[in-house]
Short mmCIF file of C-alpha atoms in Angstrom, two decimals:
data_model
loop_
_atom_site.label_atom_id
_atom_site.label_comp_id
_atom_site.label_asym_id
_atom_site.label_seq_id
_atom_site.Cartn_x
_atom_site.Cartn_y
_atom_site.Cartn_z
CA LEU Z 1 -50.53 68.28 21.63
CA PRO Z 2 -52.21 70.85 23.86
CA ILE Z 3 -51.06 74.43 23.48
CA SER Z 4 -50.60 75.60 27.05
CA ILE Z 5 -47.35 77.54 26.92
CA PRO Z 6 -47.45 81.13 25.62
CA TRP Z 7 -44.85 81.92 22.97
CA VAL Z 8 -43.86 84.49 20.36
CA ALA Z 9 -41.72 83.26 17.45
CA ILE Z 10 -39.78 84.75 14.57
CA PHE Z 11 -39.94 82.78 11.33
CA ASP Z 12 -37.66 83.08 8.34
CA PRO Z 13 -40.09 81.84 5.66
CA ARG Z 14 -37.20 80.21 3.80
CA ILE Z 15 -36.79 77.87 6.81
CA THR Z 16 -40.32 77.58 8.19
CA THR Z 17 -43.62 79.42 8.37
CA SER Z 18 -44.94 77.30 11.21
CA ALA Z 19 -43.97 76.46 14.77
CA GLN Z 20 -44.68 72.82 13.93
CA GLU Z 21 -41.48 72.21 11.96
CA GLY Z 22 -38.09 73.66 11.11
CA TYR Z 23 -36.16 75.77 13.62
CA PHE Z 24 -36.62 79.36 14.76
CA PRO Z 25 -36.06 81.91 17.54
CA VAL Z 26 -38.86 82.03 20.08
CA TYR Z 27 -39.77 83.62 23.39
CA LEU Z 28 -41.26 80.85 25.58
CA PHE Z 29 -43.11 81.93 28.72
CA LYS Z 30 -43.39 79.83 31.85
CA ASP Z 31 -46.94 78.72 32.54
CA ASP Z 32 -47.06 80.81 35.73
CA MET Z 33 -45.51 83.82 33.89
CA SER Z 34 -42.64 84.04 36.39
CA GLY Z 35 -40.12 84.26 33.56
CA PHE Z 36 -39.37 83.39 29.97
CA TYR Z 37 -36.70 82.02 27.66
CA LEU Z 38 -35.29 83.39 24.45
CA SER Z 39 -34.56 80.18 22.60
CA LEU Z 40 -33.48 78.84 19.26
CA ILE Z 41 -35.70 75.82 19.05
CA GLN Z 42 -36.97 73.18 16.68
CA GLY Z 43 -40.61 72.77 15.79
CA PHE Z 44 -41.64 69.33 17.03
CA THR Z 45 -45.34 68.81 16.28
CA LYS Z 46 -44.82 67.32 12.79
CA ILE Z 47 -42.10 64.98 14.10
CA VAL Z 48 -44.34 63.80 16.95
CA GLU Z 49 -47.26 63.30 14.55
CA LEU Z 50 -45.15 61.15 12.20
CA ASP Z 51 -44.81 58.65 15.05
CA LYS Z 52 -42.21 56.76 13.02
CA VAL Z 53 -39.29 57.65 15.25
CA ASP Z 54 -38.68 58.20 18.93
CA ALA Z 55 -39.45 61.92 18.63
CA MET Z 56 -37.83 62.91 21.92
CA GLU Z 57 -34.51 61.19 21.08
CA PHE Z 58 -34.58 62.44 17.49
CA LEU Z 59 -35.06 66.04 18.67
CA LYS Z 60 -32.28 65.76 21.26
CA ARG Z 61 -29.83 64.34 18.69
CA ARG Z 62 -30.70 66.99 16.12
CA ALA Z 63 -30.40 69.79 18.72
CA ALA Z 64 -26.92 68.48 19.62
CA ASP Z 65 -26.00 68.40 15.92
CA PHE Z 66 -27.22 71.98 15.48
CA ARG Z 67 -25.21 73.11 18.53
CA ALA Z 68 -22.09 71.50 17.08
CA ARG Z 69 -22.62 73.40 13.83
CA ILE Z 70 -23.10 76.73 15.60
CA GLN Z 71 -19.72 76.52 17.38
CA ILE Z 72 -20.00 80.03 18.90
CA VAL Z 73 -22.81 80.47 21.42
CA PRO Z 74 -23.72 84.01 22.51
CA LYS Z 75 -22.82 85.04 26.06
CA ASP Z 76 -25.19 83.73 28.75
CA PHE Z 77 -26.93 81.35 26.32
CA GLY Z 78 -26.70 77.65 27.03
CA GLU Z 79 -28.15 74.31 26.15
CA GLY Z 80 -29.62 73.78 29.58
CA LYS Z 81 -33.04 72.43 30.38
CA ILE Z 82 -36.00 74.66 29.68
CA THR Z 83 -38.37 74.60 32.66
CA LEU Z 84 -41.75 75.97 31.66
CA THR Z 85 -44.00 74.30 34.19
CA SER Z 86 -45.36 74.86 37.64
CA GLY Z 87 -46.81 71.37 38.04
CA ASN Z 88 -49.62 71.15 35.44
CA SER Z 89 -49.23 67.63 33.97
CA ALA Z 90 -50.40 68.55 30.44
CA VAL Z 91 -47.92 71.40 30.35
CA THR Z 92 -45.20 69.18 31.87
CA HIS Z 93 -45.59 66.73 28.97
CA LEU Z 94 -45.39 69.57 26.44
CA SER Z 95 -42.45 71.14 28.27
CA ALA Z 96 -40.44 67.93 27.80
CA TYR Z 97 -40.68 68.41 24.03
CA TYR Z 98 -39.55 72.03 24.33
CA THR Z 99 -36.54 70.87 26.35
CA ALA Z 100 -35.66 68.17 23.80
CA SER Z 101 -36.10 70.69 20.95
CA ASN Z 102 -34.00 73.42 22.55
CA ILE Z 103 -30.83 74.25 20.64
CA ILE Z 104 -29.71 77.17 22.82
CA SER Z 105 -31.58 79.48 25.19
CA LYS Z 106 -31.31 82.21 27.78
CA TYR Z 107 -33.63 82.61 30.77
CA TYR Z 108 -35.06 85.89 32.08
CA SER Z 109 -36.73 85.99 35.48
CA LYS Z 110 -39.67 88.37 35.88
CA SER Z 111 -38.22 89.45 39.22
CA ASN Z 112 -34.85 90.38 37.71
CA LEU Z 113 -35.36 91.70 34.19
CA PRO Z 114 -32.40 93.38 32.48
CA PRO Z 115 -32.59 96.75 30.70
CA GLU Z 116 -34.40 96.82 27.34
CA ASN Z 117 -31.11 97.26 25.51
CA ASN Z 118 -29.98 93.84 26.79
CA PHE Z 119 -33.11 92.22 25.35
CA ASN Z 120 -32.45 93.83 22.00
CA ASN Z 121 -28.79 92.77 21.98
CA ASP Z 122 -29.66 89.21 22.99
CA LEU Z 123 -32.23 88.94 20.21
CA LEU Z 124 -29.78 90.33 17.64
CA GLU Z 125 -27.16 87.81 18.76
CA LEU Z 126 -29.65 84.96 18.50
CA LEU Z 127 -30.70 86.12 15.02
CA LYS Z 128 -27.03 85.95 13.97
CA VAL Z 129 -26.90 82.36 15.21
CA TYR Z 130 -30.15 81.63 13.34
CA GLU Z 131 -28.61 82.96 10.13
CA LEU Z 132 -25.38 81.02 10.70
CA LEU Z 133 -27.29 77.81 11.32
CA GLN Z 134 -29.34 78.37 8.16
CA LYS Z 135 -26.11 78.64 6.16
CA LYS Z 136 -24.71 75.45 7.69
CA VAL Z 137 -27.87 73.32 7.78
CA GLY Z 138 -29.86 74.67 4.88
CA LEU Z 139 -33.19 76.27 4.32
CA LYS Z 140 -35.55 73.34 4.77
CA ILE Z 141 -35.06 70.35 7.04
#
């Protein structure tokens, strides 16, 4: 898969050390840099490479299962579609996997960024969810 979407992830090495598998918090930037998401997402590259399952459906089902296990979603986070593209077809294809892999996320528009303290609080809340999910799902999946 082409890497066309900028991102910065946080890995708990007990869960994953790679964006290709597991689940982790990540900042995903739109391809035109007009905004970004703070997301708890699944790595999908290894699943796509296995080619033994319908990767998109598998990721959607597992994301729904993870959401059910979380139970409490931080304020302003949702399971909505992640839109990372501005029309580039290679990025659009990749963006579909990010959407299927999304567990929960929050969008920030470049034109309406909140104060830094809000970013910090949102990240801390997402890290709590990450820890909770690790306790309910396990360390390696």
